[in-house]
Each structure stands twice: as structure tokens, then as C-alpha cells.
CSV table of C-alpha atoms and ligand atoms in Angstrom, one decimal:
chain,number,residue,atom,x,y,z
A,1,UNK,CA,-25.4,30.3,-37.1
A,2,UNK,CA,-23.0,31.5,-34.4
A,3,UNK,CA,-22.8,34.9,-36.2
A,4,UNK,CA,-26.5,35.3,-35.7
A,5,UNK,CA,-26.3,34.8,-31.9
A,6,UNK,CA,-28.2,37.4,-30.0
A,7,UNK,CA,-25.4,38.5,-27.8
A,8,UNK,CA,-27.5,41.3,-26.4
A,9,UNK,CA,-29.9,38.8,-24.9
A,10,UNK,CA,-27.1,36.8,-23.6
A,11,UNK,CA,-25.6,39.8,-21.8
A,12,UNK,CA,-29.0,40.7,-20.5
A,13,UNK,CA,-29.2,37.3,-18.8
A,14,UNK,CA,-25.6,37.4,-17.6
A,15,UNK,CA,-26.6,37.9,-14.0
A,16,UNK,CA,-28.9,34.8,-14.1
A,17,UNK,CA,-26.2,32.7,-15.8
A,18,UNK,CA,-23.7,34.0,-13.1
A,19,UNK,CA,-26.2,32.9,-10.4
A,20,UNK,CA,-26.6,29.5,-12.1
A,21,UNK,CA,-22.8,29.2,-12.3
A,22,UNK,CA,-22.4,29.9,-8.6
A,23,UNK,CA,-25.1,27.5,-7.8
A,24,UNK,CA,-23.6,24.7,-9.9
A,25,UNK,CA,-20.2,25.5,-8.3
A,26,UNK,CA,-21.7,25.1,-4.8
A,27,UNK,CA,-23.7,21.9,-5.7
A,28,UNK,CA,-20.6,20.4,-7.2
A,29,UNK,CA,-18.2,21.3,-4.4
A,30,UNK,CA,-20.5,20.1,-1.6
A,31,UNK,CA,-21.5,17.1,-3.7
A,32,UNK,CA,-17.9,16.2,-4.3
A,33,UNK,CA,-17.0,16.7,-0.7
A,34,UNK,CA,-19.8,14.3,0.2
A,35,UNK,CA,-18.6,11.9,-2.5
A,36,UNK,CA,-15.1,11.9,-1.2
A,37,UNK,CA,-16.3,11.2,2.4
A,38,UNK,CA,-18.6,8.4,1.3
A,39,UNK,CA,-16.1,7.0,-1.2
A,40,UNK,CA,-13.3,6.8,1.4
A,41,UNK,CA,-15.7,5.1,3.9
A,42,UNK,CA,-17.1,2.7,1.4
A,43,UNK,CA,-13.6,1.9,0.1
A,44,UNK,CA,-12.2,1.4,3.7
A,45,UNK,CA,-15.1,-1.0,4.4
A,46,UNK,CA,-14.7,-2.9,1.1
A,47,UNK,CA,-11.0,-3.7,1.6
A,48,UNK,CA,-11.2,-4.7,5.3
A,49,UNK,CA,-11.4,-8.4,6.1
A,50,UNK,CA,-14.7,-8.6,8.1
A,51,UNK,CA,-17.4,-9.9,5.7
A,52,UNK,CA,-20.5,-8.3,7.3
A,53,UNK,CA,-18.8,-4.9,7.2
A,54,UNK,CA,-17.8,-5.4,3.6
A,55,UNK,CA,-21.3,-6.4,2.4
A,56,UNK,CA,-23.0,-3.0,2.8
A,57,UNK,CA,-20.2,-1.3,0.9
A,58,UNK,CA,-20.4,-3.8,-2.0
A,59,UNK,CA,-24.2,-3.5,-2.2
A,60,UNK,CA,-23.9,0.3,-2.2
A,61,UNK,CA,-21.2,0.5,-4.9
A,62,UNK,CA,-22.9,-2.1,-7.1
A,63,UNK,CA,-26.4,-0.5,-6.7
A,64,UNK,CA,-25.1,2.9,-7.8
A,65,UNK,CA,-23.0,1.7,-10.6
A,66,UNK,CA,-25.8,-0.5,-12.0
A,67,UNK,CA,-28.5,2.1,-12.1
A,68,UNK,CA,-28.8,5.5,-14.0
A,69,UNK,CA,-28.3,8.7,-12.1
A,70,UNK,CA,-31.7,9.9,-13.3
A,71,UNK,CA,-33.4,6.9,-11.7
A,72,UNK,CA,-31.4,7.5,-8.5
A,73,UNK,CA,-32.5,11.1,-8.5
A,74,UNK,CA,-36.2,10.3,-8.9
A,75,UNK,CA,-36.0,7.5,-6.5
A,76,UNK,CA,-35.0,9.8,-3.6
A,77,UNK,CA,-37.1,12.7,-4.8
A,78,UNK,CA,-40.3,10.7,-4.8
A,79,UNK,CA,-39.2,8.0,-2.3
A,80,UNK,CA,-38.0,10.1,0.6
A,81,UNK,CA,-41.4,12.0,1.1
A,82,UNK,CA,-43.1,8.6,1.2
A,83,UNK,CA,-40.9,7.7,4.2
A,84,UNK,CA,-42.0,11.0,5.8
A,85,UNK,CA,-38.7,12.7,5.1
A,86,UNK,CA,-39.3,16.0,3.4
A,87,UNK,CA,-36.1,17.8,2.4
A,88,UNK,CA,-35.5,20.8,0.2
A,89,UNK,CA,-34.8,19.9,-3.5
A,90,UNK,CA,-31.4,21.3,-3.3
A,91,UNK,CA,-30.4,19.0,-0.4
A,92,UNK,CA,-31.9,16.0,-2.2
A,93,UNK,CA,-29.8,17.0,-5.2
A,94,UNK,CA,-26.6,17.2,-3.1
A,95,UNK,CA,-27.3,13.9,-1.5
A,96,UNK,CA,-27.9,12.2,-4.8
A,97,UNK,CA,-24.7,13.6,-6.4
A,98,UNK,CA,-22.7,12.5,-3.3
A,99,UNK,CA,-24.2,9.0,-3.2
A,100,UNK,CA,-23.7,8.6,-7.0
A,101,UNK,CA,-20.2,9.9,-7.2
A,102,UNK,CA,-19.1,8.3,-3.9
A,103,UNK,CA,-19.4,4.9,-5.4
A,104,UNK,CA,-17.1,5.8,-8.3
A,105,UNK,CA,-14.7,7.5,-5.9
A,106,UNK,CA,-14.6,4.3,-3.8
A,107,UNK,CA,-13.7,2.3,-6.8
A,108,UNK,CA,-11.0,4.7,-7.9
A,109,UNK,CA,-9.3,4.8,-4.5
A,110,UNK,CA,-9.7,1.0,-4.1
A,111,UNK,CA,-7.8,0.4,-7.4
A,112,UNK,CA,-5.1,2.7,-6.1
A,113,UNK,CA,-4.7,0.8,-2.9
A,114,UNK,CA,-4.8,-2.6,-4.6
A,115,UNK,CA,-2.0,-1.5,-6.8
A,116,UNK,CA,0.4,-1.2,-3.8
A,117,UNK,CA,2.6,-4.3,-3.8
A,118,UNK,CA,2.2,-6.9,-1.1
A,119,UNK,CA,5.9,-6.3,-0.2
A,120,UNK,CA,5.2,-2.7,1.0
A,121,UNK,CA,2.5,-4.0,3.3
A,122,UNK,CA,4.7,-6.8,4.6
A,123,UNK,CA,7.6,-4.4,5.2
A,124,UNK,CA,5.3,-2.2,7.3
A,125,UNK,CA,3.8,-5.1,9.2
A,126,UNK,CA,7.3,-6.5,9.9
A,127,UNK,CA,8.3,-3.2,11.5
A,128,UNK,CA,5.5,-3.4,14.0
A,129,UNK,CA,3.1,-0.8,12.5
A,130,UNK,CA,-0.6,-1.0,13.3
A,131,UNK,CA,-3.2,-1.3,10.5
A,132,UNK,CA,-4.0,2.4,10.8
A,133,UNK,CA,-0.3,3.4,10.7
A,134,UNK,CA,0.2,1.2,7.6
A,135,UNK,CA,-2.7,2.9,5.9
A,136,UNK,CA,-1.7,6.5,6.9
A,137,UNK,CA,2.1,6.3,6.5
A,138,UNK,CA,2.7,3.7,3.7
A,139,UNK,CA,-0.4,2.7,1.7
A,140,UNK,CA,-2.5,5.9,1.3
A,141,UNK,CA,0.3,8.3,0.4
A,142,UNK,CA,1.3,5.9,-2.4
A,143,UNK,CA,-2.2,4.9,-3.4
A,144,UNK,CA,-3.6,8.4,-3.6
A,145,UNK,CA,-1.0,9.9,-5.8
A,146,UNK,CA,-2.1,8.1,-8.9
A,147,UNK,CA,-5.8,8.5,-8.1
A,148,UNK,CA,-5.7,12.3,-8.3
A,149,UNK,CA,-6.2,12.5,-12.1
A,150,UNK,CA,-9.1,10.0,-12.1
A,151,UNK,CA,-10.6,11.8,-9.1
A,152,UNK,CA,-10.5,15.1,-10.9
A,153,UNK,CA,-12.1,13.3,-13.9
A,154,UNK,CA,-14.8,12.1,-11.6
A,155,UNK,CA,-15.3,15.7,-10.3
A,156,UNK,CA,-15.7,16.9,-14.0
A,157,UNK,CA,-18.4,14.2,-14.5
A,158,UNK,CA,-20.1,15.4,-11.3
A,159,UNK,CA,-20.2,19.0,-12.5
A,160,UNK,CA,-21.9,17.9,-15.7
A,161,UNK,CA,-24.2,15.4,-13.9
A,162,UNK,CA,-25.4,18.3,-11.6
A,163,UNK,CA,-27.3,19.6,-14.6
A,164,UNK,CA,-29.9,16.8,-14.0
A,165,UNK,CA,-30.9,18.6,-10.9
A,166,UNK,CA,-32.7,21.1,-13.1
A,167,UNK,CA,-35.3,18.3,-13.5
A,168,UNK,CA,-36.3,18.6,-9.8
A,169,UNK,CA,-36.4,22.4,-10.2
A,170,UNK,CA,-33.1,23.2,-8.5
A,171,UNK,CA,-31.8,26.4,-10.0
A,172,UNK,CA,-28.4,25.9,-11.4
A,173,UNK,CA,-26.6,26.5,-14.7
A,174,UNK,CA,-28.7,24.4,-17.0
A,175,UNK,CA,-31.9,25.7,-15.5
A,176,UNK,CA,-30.6,29.3,-15.9
A,177,UNK,CA,-29.9,28.6,-19.5
A,178,UNK,CA,-33.4,27.1,-20.0
A,179,UNK,CA,-34.9,30.4,-18.7
A,180,UNK,CA,-33.4,32.3,-21.6
A,181,UNK,CA,-34.9,29.7,-23.9
A,182,UNK,CA,-38.3,29.8,-22.3
A,183,UNK,CA,-38.6,33.6,-21.6
A,184,UNK,CA,-37.3,34.7,-25.0
A,185,UNK,CA,-37.7,31.6,-27.2
A,186,UNK,CA,-34.0,31.6,-27.8
A,187,UNK,CA,-32.8,28.1,-27.0
A,188,UNK,CA,-29.4,28.4,-28.7
A,189,UNK,CA,-28.4,31.6,-26.8
A,190,UNK,CA,-29.3,29.8,-23.5
A,191,UNK,CA,-27.4,26.7,-24.5
A,192,UNK,CA,-24.3,28.5,-25.6
A,193,UNK,CA,-24.2,30.6,-22.5
A,194,UNK,CA,-24.4,27.6,-20.2
A,195,UNK,CA,-21.9,25.6,-22.3
A,196,UNK,CA,-19.4,28.5,-21.9
A,197,UNK,CA,-19.9,28.4,-18.2
A,198,UNK,CA,-19.4,24.7,-18.0
A,199,UNK,CA,-16.3,25.0,-20.1
A,200,UNK,CA,-15.0,27.6,-17.5
A,201,UNK,CA,-15.6,25.1,-14.7
A,202,UNK,CA,-13.9,22.4,-16.7
A,203,UNK,CA,-10.8,24.5,-17.2
A,204,UNK,CA,-10.7,25.5,-13.5
A,205,UNK,CA,-10.6,21.8,-12.6
A,206,UNK,CA,-8.0,21.0,-15.2
A,207,UNK,CA,-5.9,23.9,-13.8
A,208,UNK,CA,-6.2,22.5,-10.3
A,209,UNK,CA,-5.1,19.0,-11.6
A,210,UNK,CA,-2.1,20.6,-13.2
A,211,UNK,CA,-1.0,22.5,-10.2
A,212,UNK,CA,-1.5,19.5,-8.0
A,213,UNK,CA,0.6,17.2,-10.2
A,214,UNK,CA,3.3,19.8,-10.5
A,215,UNK,CA,3.6,20.2,-6.7
A,216,UNK,CA,3.6,16.5,-6.0
A,217,UNK,CA,6.2,15.2,-8.4
A,218,UNK,CA,8.6,12.8,-6.7
A,219,UNK,CA,11.9,14.6,-6.5
A,220,UNK,CA,14.3,13.4,-9.2
A,221,UNK,CA,11.4,12.1,-11.3
A,222,UNK,CA,9.9,13.7,-14.4
B,1,UNK,CA,15.8,-17.2,21.3
B,2,UNK,CA,13.9,-19.0,18.5
B,3,UNK,CA,12.4,-22.4,19.2
B,4,UNK,CA,10.4,-24.5,16.8
B,5,UNK,CA,8.8,-27.7,18.2
B,6,UNK,CA,7.2,-30.1,15.8
B,7,UNK,CA,5.9,-27.2,13.7
B,8,UNK,CA,3.6,-28.0,10.7
B,9,UNK,CA,2.1,-25.7,8.2
B,10,UNK,CA,-0.2,-26.1,5.2
B,11,UNK,CA,-1.2,-23.8,2.4
B,12,UNK,CA,-4.6,-25.3,1.8
B,13,UNK,CA,-3.8,-29.0,1.2
B,14,UNK,CA,-0.1,-28.3,0.4
B,15,UNK,CA,2.0,-29.4,3.4
B,16,UNK,CA,4.8,-26.8,3.3
B,17,UNK,CA,6.5,-27.3,6.7
B,18,UNK,CA,6.8,-30.7,8.1
B,19,UNK,CA,7.7,-31.5,11.8
B,20,UNK,CA,10.2,-28.6,12.1
B,21,UNK,CA,12.3,-28.9,15.2
B,22,UNK,CA,14.9,-26.2,15.5
B,23,UNK,CA,16.4,-24.1,18.3
B,24,UNK,CA,18.5,-21.0,17.6
B,25,UNK,CA,20.3,-19.5,20.6
B,26,UNK,CA,21.2,-15.9,21.3
B,27,UNK,CA,24.0,-14.7,19.0
B,28,UNK,CA,23.8,-17.6,16.8
B,29,UNK,CA,23.9,-17.3,13.0
B,30,UNK,CA,22.0,-19.9,11.1
B,31,UNK,CA,22.0,-20.2,7.3
B,32,UNK,CA,19.1,-21.9,5.6
B,33,UNK,CA,19.5,-23.3,2.1
B,34,UNK,CA,17.6,-25.7,-0.1
B,35,UNK,CA,16.0,-26.0,-3.5
B,36,UNK,CA,13.3,-23.6,-4.7
B,37,UNK,CA,9.9,-24.3,-3.1
B,38,UNK,CA,11.4,-26.2,-0.2
B,39,UNK,CA,9.8,-23.9,2.4
B,40,UNK,CA,12.8,-21.7,3.4
B,41,UNK,CA,10.9,-18.4,3.1
B,42,UNK,CA,7.8,-19.8,4.8
B,43,UNK,CA,10.0,-21.0,7.7
B,44,UNK,CA,11.5,-17.7,8.5
B,45,UNK,CA,8.3,-15.8,7.8
B,46,UNK,CA,6.7,-17.8,10.6
B,47,UNK,CA,9.2,-16.3,13.0
B,48,UNK,CA,7.8,-12.8,12.9
B,49,UNK,CA,4.2,-14.0,12.3
B,50,UNK,CA,4.0,-13.1,8.6
B,51,UNK,CA,2.7,-16.6,8.1
B,52,UNK,CA,0.5,-18.5,10.5
B,53,UNK,CA,1.0,-22.2,11.2
B,54,UNK,CA,-1.5,-24.9,12.1
B,55,UNK,CA,0.3,-27.4,14.3
B,56,UNK,CA,3.2,-27.4,16.8
B,57,UNK,CA,4.9,-24.7,18.8
B,58,UNK,CA,7.1,-21.7,18.0
B,59,UNK,CA,8.5,-19.5,20.7
B,60,UNK,CA,10.5,-16.4,19.8
B,61,UNK,CA,12.1,-14.2,22.4
B,62,UNK,CA,9.5,-15.4,24.9
B,63,UNK,CA,6.5,-14.8,22.6
B,64,UNK,CA,4.5,-17.9,22.0
B,65,UNK,CA,3.3,-17.5,18.4
B,66,UNK,CA,0.8,-20.3,18.6
B,67,UNK,CA,-1.2,-18.6,21.3
B,68,UNK,CA,-4.1,-16.5,20.3
B,69,UNK,CA,-3.2,-13.7,22.7
B,70,UNK,CA,0.4,-13.3,21.4
B,71,UNK,CA,1.3,-9.6,21.1
B,72,UNK,CA,2.6,-9.8,17.5
B,73,UNK,CA,3.4,-6.1,17.2
B,74,UNK,CA,5.6,-6.2,20.2
B,75,UNK,CA,7.4,-9.2,18.9
B,76,UNK,CA,7.9,-7.6,15.5
B,77,UNK,CA,9.6,-4.6,17.1
B,78,UNK,CA,12.3,-7.1,18.2
B,79,UNK,CA,12.6,-9.0,14.9
B,80,UNK,CA,14.0,-7.3,11.8
B,81,UNK,CA,13.1,-8.7,8.4
B,82,UNK,CA,15.1,-8.1,5.2
B,83,UNK,CA,13.3,-9.0,2.0
B,84,UNK,CA,14.7,-10.3,-1.3
B,85,UNK,CA,13.0,-7.3,-3.1
B,86,UNK,CA,14.1,-4.7,-0.5
B,87,UNK,CA,10.6,-3.3,-0.2
B,88,UNK,CA,11.8,0.2,0.6
B,89,UNK,CA,9.0,2.8,0.8
B,90,UNK,CA,9.3,4.6,-2.6
B,91,UNK,CA,7.8,7.9,-1.3
B,92,UNK,CA,10.3,8.3,1.5
B,93,UNK,CA,14.0,9.2,1.4
B,94,UNK,CA,16.6,6.7,2.6
B,95,UNK,CA,16.8,8.4,6.0
B,96,UNK,CA,13.0,8.6,6.3
B,97,UNK,CA,12.7,4.9,5.4
B,98,UNK,CA,15.1,4.2,8.3
B,99,UNK,CA,13.5,6.4,10.9
B,100,UNK,CA,9.8,5.9,10.1
B,101,UNK,CA,9.2,2.9,12.4
B,102,UNK,CA,11.4,4.0,15.2
B,103,UNK,CA,9.4,7.3,15.3
B,104,UNK,CA,5.9,5.8,14.9
B,105,UNK,CA,6.3,2.4,16.5
B,106,UNK,CA,9.0,2.8,19.1
B,107,UNK,CA,7.9,6.4,19.9
B,108,UNK,CA,11.4,8.0,19.5
B,109,UNK,CA,11.6,11.7,18.9
B,110,UNK,CA,12.5,12.8,15.4
B,111,UNK,CA,15.8,14.1,16.5
B,112,UNK,CA,16.7,10.8,18.3
B,113,UNK,CA,15.6,8.7,15.4
B,114,UNK,CA,17.5,10.9,12.9
B,115,UNK,CA,20.7,10.5,14.9
B,116,UNK,CA,20.3,6.8,15.1
B,117,UNK,CA,19.3,6.6,11.4
B,118,UNK,CA,22.3,8.7,10.3
B,119,UNK,CA,24.7,6.6,12.3
B,120,UNK,CA,23.3,3.4,10.8
B,121,UNK,CA,23.3,4.7,7.2
B,122,UNK,CA,26.9,5.7,7.7
B,123,UNK,CA,27.7,2.3,9.1
B,124,UNK,CA,26.3,0.6,5.9
B,125,UNK,CA,28.4,3.0,3.8
B,126,UNK,CA,25.6,5.4,2.7
B,127,UNK,CA,26.5,8.6,4.5
B,128,UNK,CA,26.2,10.5,1.2
B,129,UNK,CA,22.8,9.0,0.2
B,130,UNK,CA,20.6,9.9,3.1
B,131,UNK,CA,18.3,12.2,1.2
B,132,UNK,CA,18.1,10.0,-1.9
B,133,UNK,CA,14.8,8.3,-2.8
B,134,UNK,CA,14.9,4.5,-3.4
B,135,UNK,CA,14.6,4.8,-7.1
B,136,UNK,CA,17.7,6.9,-7.1
B,137,UNK,CA,19.7,4.1,-5.5
B,138,UNK,CA,21.3,0.9,-6.9
B,139,UNK,CA,20.0,-2.5,-5.8
B,140,UNK,CA,22.9,-3.0,-3.4
B,141,UNK,CA,22.4,0.5,-1.9
B,142,UNK,CA,18.7,-0.2,-1.5
B,143,UNK,CA,19.3,-3.4,0.3
B,144,UNK,CA,21.8,-1.7,2.6
B,145,UNK,CA,19.1,0.9,3.4
B,146,UNK,CA,16.7,-1.9,4.1
B,147,UNK,CA,19.1,-3.5,6.5
B,148,UNK,CA,19.7,-0.2,8.2
B,149,UNK,CA,15.9,0.3,8.4
B,150,UNK,CA,15.5,-3.0,10.3
B,151,UNK,CA,18.5,-2.3,12.6
B,152,UNK,CA,17.2,1.2,13.5
B,153,UNK,CA,14.5,-0.6,15.6
B,154,UNK,CA,17.3,-2.2,17.6
B,155,UNK,CA,16.0,-5.7,17.1
B,156,UNK,CA,17.2,-8.7,19.0
B,157,UNK,CA,16.9,-11.0,15.9
B,158,UNK,CA,17.5,-10.3,12.2
B,159,UNK,CA,15.9,-12.5,9.5
B,160,UNK,CA,17.1,-12.3,5.9
B,161,UNK,CA,15.2,-13.9,3.0
B,162,UNK,CA,17.6,-14.2,0.0
B,163,UNK,CA,18.9,-10.7,0.6
B,164,UNK,CA,21.4,-10.8,-2.4
B,165,UNK,CA,19.6,-12.9,-5.0
B,166,UNK,CA,17.9,-9.9,-6.7
B,167,UNK,CA,21.3,-8.1,-7.0
B,168,UNK,CA,23.8,-7.9,-9.8
B,169,UNK,CA,26.9,-9.9,-9.0
B,170,UNK,CA,29.1,-6.9,-8.4
B,171,UNK,CA,26.7,-5.6,-5.7
B,172,UNK,CA,26.4,-8.8,-3.7
B,173,UNK,CA,29.6,-8.3,-1.7
B,174,UNK,CA,28.7,-4.8,-0.4
B,175,UNK,CA,25.6,-6.3,1.1
B,176,UNK,CA,27.2,-9.4,2.4
B,177,UNK,CA,30.0,-7.3,4.1
B,178,UNK,CA,27.3,-5.5,6.1
B,179,UNK,CA,25.8,-8.8,7.1
B,180,UNK,CA,29.1,-10.3,8.1
B,181,UNK,CA,30.0,-7.4,10.4
B,182,UNK,CA,26.5,-7.6,11.9
B,183,UNK,CA,27.1,-11.3,12.6
B,184,UNK,CA,30.5,-10.5,14.2
B,185,UNK,CA,28.8,-8.0,16.5
B,186,UNK,CA,26.8,-10.9,17.9
B,187,UNK,CA,23.4,-10.4,16.3
B,188,UNK,CA,21.1,-13.4,16.3
B,189,UNK,CA,20.5,-14.1,12.6
B,190,UNK,CA,18.7,-16.5,10.4
B,191,UNK,CA,19.6,-16.1,6.8
B,192,UNK,CA,18.1,-17.8,3.7
B,193,UNK,CA,20.9,-17.7,1.2
B,194,UNK,CA,23.0,-19.8,-1.1
B,195,UNK,CA,26.1,-17.6,-0.6
B,196,UNK,CA,28.6,-20.2,0.6
B,197,UNK,CA,31.3,-17.6,1.3
B,198,UNK,CA,29.0,-15.9,3.8
B,199,UNK,CA,28.0,-19.2,5.4
B,200,UNK,CA,31.7,-20.2,5.7
B,201,UNK,CA,32.7,-16.9,7.2
B,202,UNK,CA,30.1,-16.4,9.9
B,203,UNK,CA,27.5,-19.2,10.1
B,204,UNK,CA,27.4,-21.4,13.2
B,205,UNK,CA,25.2,-23.9,11.5
B,206,UNK,CA,23.8,-24.6,8.0
B,207,UNK,CA,20.3,-26.0,7.7
B,208,UNK,CA,19.3,-27.8,4.5
B,209,UNK,CA,15.6,-28.0,3.7
B,210,UNK,CA,13.9,-30.1,1.1
B,211,UNK,CA,10.1,-30.4,0.5
B,212,UNK,CA,9.2,-28.7,3.7
B,213,UNK,CA,11.4,-30.7,6.1
B,214,UNK,CA,14.8,-30.0,7.6
B,215,UNK,CA,16.9,-32.7,6.0
B,216,UNK,CA,20.3,-31.9,7.4
B,217,UNK,CA,21.9,-29.6,10.0
B,218,UNK,CA,25.7,-29.2,10.1
B,219,UNK,CA,28.5,-26.7,10.7
B,220,UNK,CA,29.3,-24.9,7.4
B,221,UNK,CA,32.6,-26.5,6.7
B,222,UNK,CA,31.4,-30.1,7.0
B,223,UNK,CA,28.1,-29.3,5.1
B,224,UNK,CA,29.9,-27.9,2.1
B,225,UNK,CA,32.8,-30.4,2.0
B,226,UNK,CA,31.0,-33.5,3.2
B,227,UNK,CA,27.2,-33.3,2.9
B,228,UNK,CA,25.5,-36.3,4.6
B,229,UNK,CA,22.3,-36.7,2.7
B,230,UNK,CA,21.8,-37.6,-0.9
B,231,UNK,CA,19.6,-34.6,-1.5
B,232,UNK,CA,22.0,-32.1,-0.1
B,233,UNK,CA,24.8,-33.5,-2.2
B,234,UNK,CA,22.6,-33.3,-5.3
B,235,UNK,CA,21.7,-29.7,-4.4
B,236,UNK,CA,25.2,-28.6,-3.7
B,237,UNK,CA,26.5,-30.0,-7.0
B,238,UNK,CA,23.9,-27.9,-8.8
B,239,UNK,CA,24.6,-24.7,-6.8
B,240,UNK,CA,28.4,-25.1,-7.0
B,241,UNK,CA,28.3,-25.4,-10.8
B,242,UNK,CA,26.5,-22.1,-11.1
C,1,ATP,N1,0.8,-17.8,-0.2
C,1,ATP,C1,1.0,-19.0,-0.7
C,1,ATP,N2,-0.1,-19.7,-1.0
C,1,ATP,C2,0.0,-21.0,-1.4
C,1,ATP,N3,1.2,-21.7,-1.5
C,1,ATP,C3,2.3,-21.0,-1.2
C,1,ATP,C4,2.3,-19.7,-0.8
C,1,ATP,N4,3.5,-19.3,-0.5
C,1,ATP,C5,4.3,-20.3,-0.8
C,1,ATP,N5,3.6,-21.4,-1.2
C,1,ATP,C6,4.1,-22.7,-1.6
C,1,ATP,O1,4.8,-23.2,-0.5
C,1,ATP,C7,5.9,-23.9,-0.9
C,1,ATP,C8,7.1,-23.3,-0.1
C,1,ATP,O2,7.3,-22.0,-0.6
C,1,ATP,P1,8.5,-21.1,-0.1
C,1,ATP,O3,8.3,-19.7,-0.7
C,1,ATP,O4,8.6,-21.1,1.4
C,1,ATP,O5,9.8,-21.8,-0.7
C,1,ATP,P2,11.3,-21.3,-0.8
C,1,ATP,O6,12.1,-22.4,-0.3
C,1,ATP,O7,11.4,-20.0,-0.1
C,1,ATP,O8,11.5,-21.2,-2.3
C,1,ATP,P3,12.4,-20.1,-3.2
C,1,ATP,O9,13.8,-20.6,-3.1
C,1,ATP,O10,11.8,-20.3,-4.6
C,1,ATP,O11,12.1,-18.8,-2.6
C,1,ATP,C9,6.0,-23.8,-2.4
C,1,ATP,O12,5.5,-25.0,-2.9
C,1,ATP,C10,5.2,-22.6,-2.7
C,1,ATP,O13,4.6,-22.8,-4.0
C,2,MG,MG1,11.9,-18.0,-0.8
């Protein structure tokens, strides 16, 4: 079947695929930047001791993890205009990706922090450090190191999830692939072209993960 | 320097410290011993505010720990704490472990803190391990770094919670030697330990705890040779046979 791929059509649509690729890259980076910000805030709220500050973080994380991304997307897409908030589709898309991924990022960072032994915290407290100093100097540097792989995993999920934005007519990779299918009745050519582009993004992220872990080895440790 | 008055503490319904009365003066070295679960750790953890208490009074270096306005951070700068499990920061070198709090809490410049830190690491016999990470050091070396880390804040009081009980026997003495010289320099110390040699050498007093109460207070020689209470005799016979 692959032998019968119409590569001429694929090449013809290369500029569109390239546009889709750039668009997906942009959606994913902004979406993930938003997710990191939201995730860090939600995580910070969920581990601090004041209950009424913890509650909104818990509700947010649970609500996102319990519902499908597609439902979240439609909820904002149809819900926001009802509240009188009219945003461009692409912005709604980025908000949904950030909100969705942010909840998972919060959980990843939280598990890293909870893995730090009580003794580390006590040593820091005993030396007179403030809460913020403990976080910045002792807890986060240790907690974040093992979260980098799961975070990159989450970024990979986000890249793939961004394809759902094609449903609210944001032009990105999946949408670009569908155009080949629709214009030329060649669904396989469209799918293969987009799959290759997603694969490229995947390897870019894996490369990043590799470089990071190479640079951040503890000296003297494999 | 440290003054407990009728202090009581509960963990939920468990009464872990019962009517503690104890005064430690400047330069004094007090050894605390007693069976497991008797409240020794809890007692010294109250002194730097790691554990709150419910009743009674505790004043340390002029700080009233019972008051709600007590400036715990300022107190903690004056009180070093050495843990059984060292608790060195694994992502920092020995020297960084030692200089971190002086730089960020005391506000020393990096150069000043480095000078002070190097001198202390030399003093505990680790001049050649300053750039090592904790996982590259033996238990005894790690505990000596931990002691240097506390000392680098130039505290007025040092607390030790079983500093040698996680160590292999051949490493115990290198840590005790550091503690002995610290005691001889006049540091005010409270040490939870069953190391009788250490107590005999430098302790002014030995306190024996059982089930949350101070059962006996004596000078080390009489405590070890002629314990007064039934429970301390019982405890000593067990420890001595080990
Ligand atoms: N965080 C805690 N919550 C509930 N109970 C605790 C807690 N910490 C200690 N306890 C209990 O308080 C009592 C005193 O504990 P503590 O650790 O002070 O004893 P210890 O004399 O230091 O014992 P060990 O020699 O085993 O270290 C024990 O019964 C212990 O189980
Ligand atoms: Mg203990």
C-alpha cells in the first residue's frame, strides 16, 4: 500500500503541511508554557497548609483529570460566548491545552516534591530558612530533577492532543492533513504526511530530554 | 540557656513528654539517654521548635517558645541540630552544604562563608573532601559535614539526636572526637546518645528518660556506676551487654 502512495501530491501539499507543523509547534509551546505556569501554581496551592487555598487547586486538578479533553474543549468553545466572552478559536485552543495539561503537570511536580524526605525539610528548617528559601534551595532542585522525563512525556501528549483543535477549525497539522484528504480524496497521503510531521516533533522532544538529562547528571553518578 | 518548666506534650492522645523540668546553663554538656520511644528525640526537637508543645514553658536563649509571637527563625540561627540520618543536601557539595545557610540565612558573602566553611571542614578532618557530594562520602564523613554545617552558623547551642547510631562501629569515634573537642571548647550541648565513653569524657550531667518523663539526673560517673532508679539500672544492664 505504501508503495502506491502518491508522493507527488504529498510534495505538492508540503507548504500546507509545513504551515500546519509550525502552527502545531506554536500551539504546543504556548500551551505547554501555560501548562507549566498553571501546574506550578496549582501544585504550590495544593501542598500548602491553608485549606481554603488548597480547595480550588484540588477542584481544578480533579475536574480536569475526570473529564475528557474533548468535553473540556467544547465546554469552553460553546460556554465562553454564552458568558459574553468571544475569543478567537486559536486562543480558546491554547487555553484548553494549558488548562488540561496544567492539571497533569501539577500532579507530576507534586509527586516529585512529596518524594523529598522529611529529613531534608527538617534540616532546612533547623538552619533558619524561610518557606520560600526551603522551596527554592532545597526542595525544588531535588524535586524537579526526576520530574523532567514525565514532564517531557506530558509535552508529547500535549502535542498529540493539540490535534483535537482541528475540531474547532484551528488550522494545525491534523487539519492540514485533512485538507489533502478532502481536496484530493487521498486520506492516506494526508495521514502519512501528518504522522511524519508528528514523529519529527516527537523526536525533537526526545532529543531535548536526552540533552537535558546528560547535562544534569549528578557528578560522580551514572 | 535552655529552660523547661513543667512542659507537657501530646501526640494526639499519646502523652509523650510529662512535666519536664530542666535547666541547661551556658557551656554545659547534657547527655540524654533512655529506652526507645521514651521521648528523647521529642524533647530536643522542642528546643528548636521542630515540635510544638501544649503545656508548660520553654525558654531558649531568651526566646519564649510557648509564645505565639516567638521569632522561630532567629532562634534557629542560634541552635544547631544534628540528625541521626545526617540529612545532608544531596544536590550540594560538602562545602555548599556547609555554606548554604550562612549565605542565605545569615547573609554572609560567598567569600566569607567559603572561608568559614573551609576552616570548619578542615577542623572536622575533611580538608580533602570539600568538593565531594554526600553520596561520595562515608557515613562518618557525612555526619562530620553535618556537624560543620551546623557550626558554620556559629550557633550558641548544639543539639544532637543519636548522631552515631546510624554509623558503622569503626566510624563512630571519628564523629565522637569532633563532638568531644566541641564540648571542650565550651559549646552548650544536648546530646541524645548511648555512647557512654562520650558521656564520661565530657558530659556534665546525664539525664535518663522513660515513658516521657525525666526519671533520673546525675553526673555521668555516678549514673553509670551507681544508677538510682530501678528503670535506669534495667536500661543500663541492657545497653552495657550490647
Ligand atoms: N510524629 C509523631 N506522631 C505521633 N507519635 C509520635 C511522633 N513522633 C514520635 N511519636 C511517638 O512519641 C513517642 C516518643 O518518641 P521519640 O521519637 O521522642 O522517642 P525516642 O526516645 O527518641 O525513641 P528512639 O530511641 O527510638 O529514637 C513514641 O511513642 C513515638 O512513637
Ligand atoms: Mg529518637
